[in-house]
PDB file of C-alpha atoms and ligand atoms in Angstrom:
ATOM      1  CA  MET A   1      15.867   3.876  -1.498  1.00  0.00           C
ATOM      2  CA  ARG A   2      14.359   2.632   1.828  1.00  0.00           C
ATOM      3  CA  GLN A   3      11.633   0.403   3.033  1.00  0.00           C
ATOM      4  CA  VAL A   4       9.169   2.099   5.496  1.00  0.00           C
ATOM      5  CA  THR A   5       6.032   1.369   7.203  1.00  0.00           C
ATOM      6  CA  ALA A   6       3.906   4.294   6.306  1.00  0.00           C
ATOM      7  CA  THR A   7       0.782   5.166   8.281  1.00  0.00           C
ATOM      8  CA  VAL A   8      -2.357   6.229   6.466  1.00  0.00           C
ATOM      9  CA  ILE A   9      -3.450   9.737   7.326  1.00  0.00           C
ATOM     10  CA  SER A  10      -6.485  10.000   5.112  1.00  0.00           C
ATOM     11  CA  ASN A  11      -8.102   8.236   2.106  1.00  0.00           C
ATOM     12  CA  ALA A  12     -10.607   9.954  -0.124  1.00  0.00           C
ATOM     13  CA  GLU A  13     -12.139   8.739  -3.523  1.00  0.00           C
ATOM     14  CA  VAL A  14     -11.276  11.674  -5.719  1.00  0.00           C
ATOM     15  CA  MET A  15     -12.571  10.091  -8.938  1.00  0.00           C
ATOM     16  CA  PRO A  16     -14.549   6.916  -9.406  1.00  0.00           C
ATOM     17  CA  GLN A  17     -12.314   4.053  -8.445  1.00  0.00           C
ATOM     18  CA  VAL A  18      -9.447   6.423  -7.755  1.00  0.00           C
ATOM     19  CA  HIS A  19      -8.207   7.065  -4.255  1.00  0.00           C
ATOM     20  CA  LEU A  20      -6.026   9.749  -2.885  1.00  0.00           C
ATOM     21  CA  LEU A  21      -4.095   8.351   0.030  1.00  0.00           C
ATOM     22  CA  TRP A  22      -1.948  10.549   2.291  1.00  0.00           C
ATOM     23  CA  LEU A  23       0.602   8.691   4.310  1.00  0.00           C
ATOM     24  CA  GLU A  24       3.061   9.542   7.059  1.00  0.00           C
ATOM     25  CA  ALA A  25       6.399   8.526   5.496  1.00  0.00           C
ATOM     26  CA  PRO A  26       9.058  10.950   6.814  1.00  0.00           C
ATOM     27  CA  GLY A  27      12.315   9.813   5.259  1.00  0.00           C
ATOM     28  CA  MET A  28      10.728   8.724   1.993  1.00  0.00           C
ATOM     29  CA  ALA A  29       8.633  11.987   1.493  1.00  0.00           C
ATOM     30  CA  ALA A  30      11.803  14.021   2.122  1.00  0.00           C
ATOM     31  CA  ALA A  31      13.764  12.072  -0.467  1.00  0.00           C
ATOM     32  CA  ALA A  32      11.208  11.829  -3.209  1.00  0.00           C
ATOM     33  CA  ARG A  33      11.463  13.752  -6.546  1.00  0.00           C
ATOM     34  CA  PRO A  34       8.818  14.276  -9.085  1.00  0.00           C
ATOM     35  CA  GLY A  35       8.526  11.356 -11.522  1.00  0.00           C
ATOM     36  CA  GLN A  36       9.739   8.815  -8.965  1.00  0.00           C
ATOM     37  CA  PHE A  37       7.618   5.983  -7.613  1.00  0.00           C
ATOM     38  CA  VAL A  38       7.291   3.564  -4.714  1.00  0.00           C
ATOM     39  CA  MET A  39       6.540  -0.129  -4.741  1.00  0.00           C
ATOM     40  CA  ALA A  40       3.615  -0.666  -2.472  1.00  0.00           C
ATOM     41  CA  ARG A  41       2.876  -4.084  -0.695  1.00  0.00           C
ATOM     42  CA  CYS A  42      -0.723  -4.719  -1.208  1.00  0.00           C
ATOM     43  CA  GLY A  43      -1.603  -6.982   1.641  1.00  0.00           C
ATOM     44  CA  THR A  44      -0.348  -8.175   5.056  1.00  0.00           C
ATOM     45  CA  GLY A  45       1.145 -11.465   3.931  1.00  0.00           C
ATOM     46  CA  HIS A  46       2.454 -12.766   0.583  1.00  0.00           C
ATOM     47  CA  ASP A  47      -0.703 -12.607  -1.321  1.00  0.00           C
ATOM     48  CA  PRO A  48      -0.743 -10.790  -3.681  1.00  0.00           C
ATOM     49  CA  LEU A  49       3.040 -11.563  -3.898  1.00  0.00           C
ATOM     50  CA  LEU A  50       4.105  -8.678  -5.989  1.00  0.00           C
ATOM     51  CA  ARG A  51       4.125  -5.043  -4.928  1.00  0.00           C
ATOM     52  CA  ARG A  52       2.345  -2.503  -7.114  1.00  0.00           C
ATOM     53  CA  PRO A  53       4.204   0.471  -8.567  1.00  0.00           C
ATOM     54  CA  LEU A  54       2.649   3.919  -7.784  1.00  0.00           C
ATOM     55  CA  SER A  55       3.975   7.347  -8.671  1.00  0.00           C
ATOM     56  CA  VAL A  56       4.685   9.757  -5.951  1.00  0.00           C
ATOM     57  CA  HIS A  57       1.734  12.087  -6.297  1.00  0.00           C
ATOM     58  CA  ARG A  58       2.624  14.801  -3.852  1.00  0.00           C
ATOM     59  CA  VAL A  59       4.725  15.441  -0.754  1.00  0.00           C
ATOM     60  CA  ASP A  60       3.947  17.736   2.079  1.00  0.00           C
ATOM     61  CA  GLY A  61       6.613  19.219   4.429  1.00  0.00           C
ATOM     62  CA  GLY A  62       9.039  16.273   4.044  1.00  0.00           C
ATOM     63  CA  GLN A  63       6.873  14.156   6.317  1.00  0.00           C
ATOM     64  CA  ARG A  64       3.803  13.211   4.211  1.00  0.00           C
ATOM     65  CA  LEU A  65       3.498  11.597   0.906  1.00  0.00           C
ATOM     66  CA  ALA A  66       0.418  11.100  -1.337  1.00  0.00           C
ATOM     67  CA  LEU A  67      -0.290   8.347  -3.723  1.00  0.00           C
ATOM     68  CA  LEU A  68      -3.047   8.299  -6.346  1.00  0.00           C
ATOM     69  CA  VAL A  69      -4.399   4.776  -6.317  1.00  0.00           C
ATOM     70  CA  GLY A  70      -6.456   3.573  -9.417  1.00  0.00           C
ATOM     71  CA  VAL A  71      -8.268   0.403  -8.523  1.00  0.00           C
ATOM     72  CA  ALA A  72      -7.233  -2.092 -11.156  1.00  0.00           C
ATOM     73  CA  GLY A  73      -7.312  -5.440  -9.269  1.00  0.00           C
ATOM     74  CA  ARG A  74      -7.059  -7.197  -6.023  1.00  0.00           C
ATOM     75  CA  GLY A  75      -3.785  -5.379  -4.931  1.00  0.00           C
ATOM     76  CA  THR A  76      -4.927  -1.745  -5.652  1.00  0.00           C
ATOM     77  CA  GLY A  77      -8.308  -2.636  -4.230  1.00  0.00           C
ATOM     78  CA  TRP A  78      -6.761  -3.679  -0.991  1.00  0.00           C
ATOM     79  CA  LEU A  79      -4.874  -0.277  -0.978  1.00  0.00           C
ATOM     80  CA  SER A  80      -8.075   1.628  -1.627  1.00  0.00           C
ATOM     81  CA  TYR A  81      -9.560   0.167   1.540  1.00  0.00           C
ATOM     82  CA  ARG A  82      -6.857   1.363   3.876  1.00  0.00           C
ATOM     83  CA  ARG A  83      -8.199   3.850   6.568  1.00  0.00           C
ATOM     84  CA  LYS A  84      -6.649   6.289   8.921  1.00  0.00           C
ATOM     85  CA  GLY A  85      -4.180   4.590  11.193  1.00  0.00           C
ATOM     86  CA  ASP A  86      -3.685   1.570   8.882  1.00  0.00           C
ATOM     87  CA  VAL A  87      -0.050   0.855   7.665  1.00  0.00           C
ATOM     88  CA  VAL A  88       1.345   0.206   4.271  1.00  0.00           C
ATOM     89  CA  ASP A  89       4.759  -1.270   3.499  1.00  0.00           C
ATOM     90  CA  LEU A  90       6.470   0.938   0.863  1.00  0.00           C
ATOM     91  CA  LEU A  91       9.763   0.648  -0.962  1.00  0.00           C
ATOM     92  CA  GLY A  92      11.228   3.734  -2.536  1.00  0.00           C
ATOM     93  CA  PRO A  93      11.616   6.333  -3.889  1.00  0.00           C
ATOM     94  CA  LEU A  94      12.604   4.553  -6.925  1.00  0.00           C
ATOM     95  CA  GLY A  95      13.481   5.597 -10.545  1.00  0.00           C
ATOM     96  CA  ASN A  96      15.131   8.438 -12.093  1.00  0.00           C
ATOM     97  CA  GLY A  97      12.270  11.108 -11.987  1.00  0.00           C
ATOM     98  CA  PHE A  98      11.761  14.095 -14.303  1.00  0.00           C
ATOM     99  CA  SER A  99      14.522  16.549 -14.925  1.00  0.00           C
ATOM    100  CA  ILE A 100      13.728  20.212 -15.456  1.00  0.00           C
ATOM    101  CA  ARG A 101      16.425  22.083 -17.490  1.00  0.00           C
ATOM    102  CA  THR A 102      17.758  24.994 -15.547  1.00  0.00           C
ATOM    103  CA  ALA A 103      16.997  27.451 -18.403  1.00  0.00           C
ATOM    104  CA  ALA A 104      13.475  26.275 -18.877  1.00  0.00           C
ATOM    105  CA  ARG A 105      11.219  28.897 -17.337  1.00  0.00           C
ATOM    106  CA  SER A 106       7.905  27.753 -18.968  1.00  0.00           C
ATOM    107  CA  LEU A 107       6.634  24.143 -18.909  1.00  0.00           C
ATOM    108  CA  LEU A 108       3.887  22.251 -20.584  1.00  0.00           C
ATOM    109  CA  LEU A 109       2.628  19.138 -18.681  1.00  0.00           C
ATOM    110  CA  VAL A 110       0.190  16.769 -20.460  1.00  0.00           C
ATOM    111  CA  ALA A 111      -1.665  14.191 -18.496  1.00  0.00           C
ATOM    112  CA  GLY A 112      -3.840  11.442 -19.785  1.00  0.00           C
ATOM    113  CA  GLY A 113      -6.239   9.865 -17.135  1.00  0.00           C
ATOM    114  CA  ILE A 114      -4.526   8.878 -13.898  1.00  0.00           C
ATOM    115  CA  GLY A 115      -1.179   9.988 -15.485  1.00  0.00           C
ATOM    116  CA  VAL A 116      -1.958  13.198 -13.694  1.00  0.00           C
ATOM    117  CA  ALA A 117      -0.366  11.476 -10.590  1.00  0.00           C
ATOM    118  CA  PRO A 118       3.239  12.403 -11.009  1.00  0.00           C
ATOM    119  CA  LEU A 119       2.640  15.657 -12.904  1.00  0.00           C
ATOM    120  CA  VAL A 120       0.948  17.269  -9.876  1.00  0.00           C
ATOM    121  CA  PHE A 121       4.095  16.906  -7.908  1.00  0.00           C
ATOM    122  CA  LEU A 122       6.144  18.178 -10.828  1.00  0.00           C
ATOM    123  CA  ALA A 123       3.814  21.217 -11.353  1.00  0.00           C
ATOM    124  CA  GLU A 124       4.135  22.060  -7.668  1.00  0.00           C
ATOM    125  CA  GLU A 125       7.982  21.901  -7.751  1.00  0.00           C
ATOM    126  CA  ALA A 126       8.136  23.932 -10.850  1.00  0.00           C
ATOM    127  CA  LEU A 127       5.769  26.647  -9.548  1.00  0.00           C
ATOM    128  CA  ARG A 128       7.779  26.771  -6.389  1.00  0.00           C
ATOM    129  CA  SER A 129      10.885  27.450  -8.395  1.00  0.00           C
ATOM    130  CA  GLY A 130       9.236  30.386 -10.178  1.00  0.00           C
ATOM    131  CA  ARG A 131       8.423  28.734 -13.455  1.00  0.00           C
ATOM    132  CA  ALA A 132       5.255  29.036 -15.456  1.00  0.00           C
ATOM    133  CA  VAL A 133       3.217  25.803 -15.791  1.00  0.00           C
ATOM    134  CA  SER A 134       0.547  24.964 -18.326  1.00  0.00           C
ATOM    135  CA  LEU A 135      -1.182  21.629 -17.410  1.00  0.00           C
ATOM    136  CA  VAL A 136      -3.532  19.860 -19.979  1.00  0.00           C
ATOM    137  CA  VAL A 137      -5.542  17.194 -18.323  1.00  0.00           C
ATOM    138  CA  GLY A 138      -7.436  14.711 -20.217  1.00  0.00           C
ATOM    139  CA  ALA A 139     -10.104  12.062 -19.170  1.00  0.00           C
ATOM    140  CA  ARG A 140     -12.759  10.024 -20.878  1.00  0.00           C
ATOM    141  CA  SER A 141     -15.592  12.089 -19.159  1.00  0.00           C
ATOM    142  CA  ALA A 142     -16.112  14.780 -16.573  1.00  0.00           C
ATOM    143  CA  SER A 143     -16.107  12.339 -13.736  1.00  0.00           C
ATOM    144  CA  GLY A 144     -12.696  10.970 -14.576  1.00  0.00           C
ATOM    145  CA  LEU A 145     -11.132  14.458 -14.349  1.00  0.00           C
ATOM    146  CA  TYR A 146      -8.744  15.014 -11.464  1.00  0.00           C
ATOM    147  CA  PRO A 147     -10.592  17.527  -9.221  1.00  0.00           C
ATOM    148  CA  ARG A 148      -9.657  21.131 -10.197  1.00  0.00           C
ATOM    149  CA  SER A 149      -9.680  22.226  -6.558  1.00  0.00           C
ATOM    150  CA  LEU A 150      -6.812  19.912  -5.895  1.00  0.00           C
ATOM    151  CA  LEU A 151      -4.630  21.101  -8.797  1.00  0.00           C
ATOM    152  CA  PRO A 152      -1.840  23.491  -7.845  1.00  0.00           C
ATOM    153  CA  SER A 153      -3.034  26.938  -7.862  1.00  0.00           C
ATOM    154  CA  GLY A 154      -0.816  29.045 -10.219  1.00  0.00           C
ATOM    155  CA  ALA A 155      -0.925  26.537 -12.945  1.00  0.00           C
ATOM    156  CA  SER A 156      -2.781  27.431 -16.173  1.00  0.00           C
ATOM    157  CA  VAL A 157      -5.209  24.495 -16.627  1.00  0.00           C
ATOM    158  CA  VAL A 158      -6.865  23.137 -19.772  1.00  0.00           C
ATOM    159  CA  GLU A 159      -9.463  20.320 -19.211  1.00  0.00           C
ATOM    160  CA  VAL A 160     -10.224  17.963 -22.100  1.00  0.00           C
ATOM    161  CA  THR A 161     -12.710  15.045 -22.144  1.00  0.00           C
ATOM    162  CA  GLU A 162     -13.250  12.502 -24.925  1.00  0.00           C
ATOM    163  CA  ASP A 163     -16.981  12.936 -24.730  1.00  0.00           C
ATOM    164  CA  GLY A 164     -16.982  16.569 -24.316  1.00  0.00           C
ATOM    165  CA  SER A 165     -18.918  16.436 -20.934  1.00  0.00           C
ATOM    166  CA  GLU A 166     -16.294  18.988 -19.362  1.00  0.00           C
ATOM    167  CA  GLY A 167     -13.841  21.369 -21.028  1.00  0.00           C
ATOM    168  CA  LEU A 168     -12.728  20.791 -24.526  1.00  0.00           C
ATOM    169  CA  ARG A 169     -13.905  17.670 -26.460  1.00  0.00           C
ATOM    170  CA  GLY A 170     -11.129  15.250 -27.706  1.00  0.00           C
ATOM    171  CA  MET A 171      -7.940  13.968 -26.341  1.00  0.00           C
ATOM    172  CA  ALA A 172      -5.410  15.801 -24.292  1.00  0.00           C
ATOM    173  CA  VAL A 173      -2.885  15.672 -27.083  1.00  0.00           C
ATOM    174  CA  ASP A 174      -5.417  17.132 -29.561  1.00  0.00           C
ATOM    175  CA  HIS A 175      -5.146  20.493 -27.677  1.00  0.00           C
ATOM    176  CA  ILE A 176      -1.507  21.024 -27.001  1.00  0.00           C
ATOM    177  CA  ASP A 177      -0.480  22.687 -30.350  1.00  0.00           C
ATOM    178  CA  GLY A 178      -1.082  26.217 -28.977  1.00  0.00           C
ATOM    179  CA  CYS A 179       0.742  25.544 -25.771  1.00  0.00           C
ATOM    180  CA  VAL A 180       3.818  23.829 -27.262  1.00  0.00           C
ATOM    181  CA  GLY A 181       5.141  27.152 -28.807  1.00  0.00           C
ATOM    182  CA  ARG A 182       5.127  28.852 -25.431  1.00  0.00           C
ATOM    183  CA  ALA A 183       6.834  25.929 -23.529  1.00  0.00           C
ATOM    184  CA  GLU A 184      10.478  25.421 -23.165  1.00  0.00           C
ATOM    185  CA  GLN A 185      10.135  21.974 -21.946  1.00  0.00           C
ATOM    186  CA  VAL A 186       7.329  19.369 -22.232  1.00  0.00           C
ATOM    187  CA  PHE A 187       6.488  16.512 -19.779  1.00  0.00           C
ATOM    188  CA  ALA A 188       3.842  13.861 -20.185  1.00  0.00           C
ATOM    189  CA  CYS A 189       2.288  11.035 -18.455  1.00  0.00           C
ATOM    190  CA  GLY A 190      -0.501   8.738 -19.668  1.00  0.00           C
ATOM    191  CA  PRO A 191      -1.047   5.478 -21.636  1.00  0.00           C
ATOM    192  CA  ALA A 192       1.042   4.348 -24.594  1.00  0.00           C
ATOM    193  CA  THR A 193      -1.576   5.388 -27.031  1.00  0.00           C
ATOM    194  CA  MET A 194      -1.077   9.008 -25.832  1.00  0.00           C
ATOM    195  CA  TYR A 195       2.632   8.803 -26.335  1.00  0.00           C
ATOM    196  CA  ARG A 196       2.253   7.278 -29.789  1.00  0.00           C
ATOM    197  CA  SER A 197       0.010  10.262 -30.864  1.00  0.00           C
ATOM    198  CA  MET A 198       2.682  12.691 -29.302  1.00  0.00           C
ATOM    199  CA  ALA A 199       5.502  10.955 -31.210  1.00  0.00           C
ATOM    200  CA  GLY A 200       3.538  11.650 -34.504  1.00  0.00           C
ATOM    201  CA  LYS A 201       2.878  15.355 -33.676  1.00  0.00           C
ATOM    202  CA  GLU A 202       4.649  17.827 -35.952  1.00  0.00           C
ATOM    203  CA  CYS A 203       4.569  20.539 -33.133  1.00  0.00           C
ATOM    204  CA  LEU A 204       6.655  18.376 -30.899  1.00  0.00           C
ATOM    205  CA  THR A 205       9.320  17.522 -33.406  1.00  0.00           C
ATOM    206  CA  GLY A 206      12.667  18.372 -32.054  1.00  0.00           C
ATOM    207  CA  GLU A 207      11.121  19.575 -28.739  1.00  0.00           C
ATOM    208  CA  PRO A 208      12.472  18.148 -25.520  1.00  0.00           C
ATOM    209  CA  VAL A 209       9.727  15.935 -24.186  1.00  0.00           C
ATOM    210  CA  GLN A 210      10.088  13.723 -21.086  1.00  0.00           C
ATOM    211  CA  ILE A 211       7.546  10.919 -20.669  1.00  0.00           C
ATOM    212  CA  SER A 212       6.864   8.618 -17.705  1.00  0.00           C
ATOM    213  CA  LEU A 213       6.158   5.168 -18.737  1.00  0.00           C
ATOM    214  CA  GLU A 214       3.510   3.203 -16.989  1.00  0.00           C
ATOM    215  CA  THR A 215       4.112  -0.557 -17.034  1.00  0.00           C
ATOM    216  CA  MET A 216       3.540  -3.708 -15.070  1.00  0.00           C
ATOM    217  CA  MET A 217       6.604  -4.405 -12.727  1.00  0.00           C
ATOM    218  CA  GLY A 218       7.786  -7.377 -10.797  1.00  0.00           C
ATOM    219  CA  CYS A 219      10.543  -6.232  -8.572  1.00  0.00           C
ATOM    220  CA  GLY A 220      10.913  -2.473  -9.277  1.00  0.00           C
ATOM    221  CA  LEU A 221      14.607  -2.812  -8.701  1.00  0.00           C
ATOM    222  CA  GLY A 222      15.988  -3.834 -12.119  1.00  0.00           C
ATOM    223  CA  ALA A 223      16.397  -7.551 -11.140  1.00  0.00           C
ATOM    224  CA  CYS A 224      13.533  -9.397 -12.997  1.00  0.00           C
ATOM    225  CA  TYR A 225      13.533  -7.921 -16.463  1.00  0.00           C
ATOM    226  CA  GLY A 226       9.745  -7.731 -16.221  1.00  0.00           C
ATOM    227  CA  CYS A 227       9.535  -4.162 -17.300  1.00  0.00           C
ATOM    228  CA  ALA A 228      11.925  -4.210 -20.227  1.00  0.00           C
ATOM    229  CA  THR A 229      11.150  -1.755 -22.994  1.00  0.00           C
ATOM    230  CA  ARG A 230      12.716  -1.092 -26.437  1.00  0.00           C
ATOM    231  CA  THR A 231      14.641   2.110 -26.890  1.00  0.00           C
ATOM    232  CA  ARG A 232      17.014   3.522 -29.437  1.00  0.00           C
ATOM    233  CA  THR A 233      19.827   2.536 -27.197  1.00  0.00           C
ATOM    234  CA  GLY A 234      18.695  -0.939 -26.585  1.00  0.00           C
ATOM    235  CA  MET A 235      16.447  -2.603 -24.013  1.00  0.00           C
ATOM    236  CA  ARG A 236      16.124  -0.610 -20.950  1.00  0.00           C
ATOM    237  CA  MET A 237      14.340  -1.298 -17.552  1.00  0.00           C
ATOM    238  CA  VAL A 238      11.532   1.082 -16.883  1.00  0.00           C
ATOM    239  CA  CYS A 239      11.913   0.641 -13.114  1.00  0.00           C
ATOM    240  CA  HIS A 240      15.718   1.163 -13.041  1.00  0.00           C
ATOM    241  CA  ASP A 241      16.535   3.258 -16.147  1.00  0.00           C
ATOM    242  CA  GLY A 242      13.196   5.098 -16.067  1.00  0.00           C
ATOM    243  CA  PRO A 243      10.429   5.432 -15.606  1.00  0.00           C
ATOM    244  CA  VAL A 244      11.101   8.772 -17.299  1.00  0.00           C
ATOM    245  CA  PHE A 245      12.537   8.568 -20.861  1.00  0.00           C
ATOM    246  CA  GLU A 246      12.826  11.103 -23.639  1.00  0.00           C
ATOM    247  CA  LEU A 247       9.897  10.565 -25.961  1.00  0.00           C
ATOM    248  CA  ASP A 248      12.177  10.224 -29.033  1.00  0.00           C
ATOM    249  CA  ASP A 249      14.230   7.514 -27.265  1.00  0.00           C
ATOM    250  CA  VAL A 250      11.367   4.991 -26.995  1.00  0.00           C
ATOM    251  CA  ILE A 251      10.548   2.697 -29.959  1.00  0.00           C
ATOM    252  CA  TRP A 252       6.760   2.767 -30.371  1.00  0.00           C
TER     253      TRP A 252
HETATM  254 FE1  FES B   1      11.913  -6.023 -12.216  1.00  0.00          FE
HETATM  255 FE2  FES B   1      11.879  -3.746 -13.707  1.00  0.00          FE
HETATM  256  S1  FES B   1      10.311  -4.584 -12.451  1.00  0.00           S
HETATM  257  S2  FES B   1      13.361  -5.294 -13.672  1.00  0.00           S
END
């Protein structure tokens, strides 16, 4: 873990109120693994006081790192206005990250909304290691889908929208039954409602499923207990013990 002053290389709004920021962050980009996150300072002073947790979205050549910033308030709003040459104070990479089993050659990735952020990085790493990747991406409507042109080529992609304006109609989880049988490991990132649906799905019973929990964080370092979550082995800190957990371990 390190603290770096990262320089913005580019900023593009890729979905409404969602910005793709590429930053020059050499040591951090080289160290990051899929599923890890950074804590970003969202201002130049102490307001807002707390950093915001953001998944590492992609890395490029060990020098550059991308974040997918969904504007949800003042802090992420400030980040979304950063332009080329601006600097952002980042702490990371933090957390445990996803873990692909050596024997797993075929992976299913399920993304709900902006939960696609860490799964793109995971898909790229898995494809690079010769694995097959199926990616089910869900959003409320077509405009909320992560641009297909930015998804890793080589992944088999299924798009799902709640209103049916693009791809299949419904929730991402409604359309994984056919893919689960072909996958040797399942990964997901999205809202808690998506995980609750997954926990109740018969086709996932007994399957190894890793999920990345999204939650508010204070310190990101295991010190403030602001991100405590209930698991079958007791209270765990999402920032320090996660953010990746086994689906079955979390008490919903
Ligand atoms: Fe402080 Fe996790 S955010 S303990």
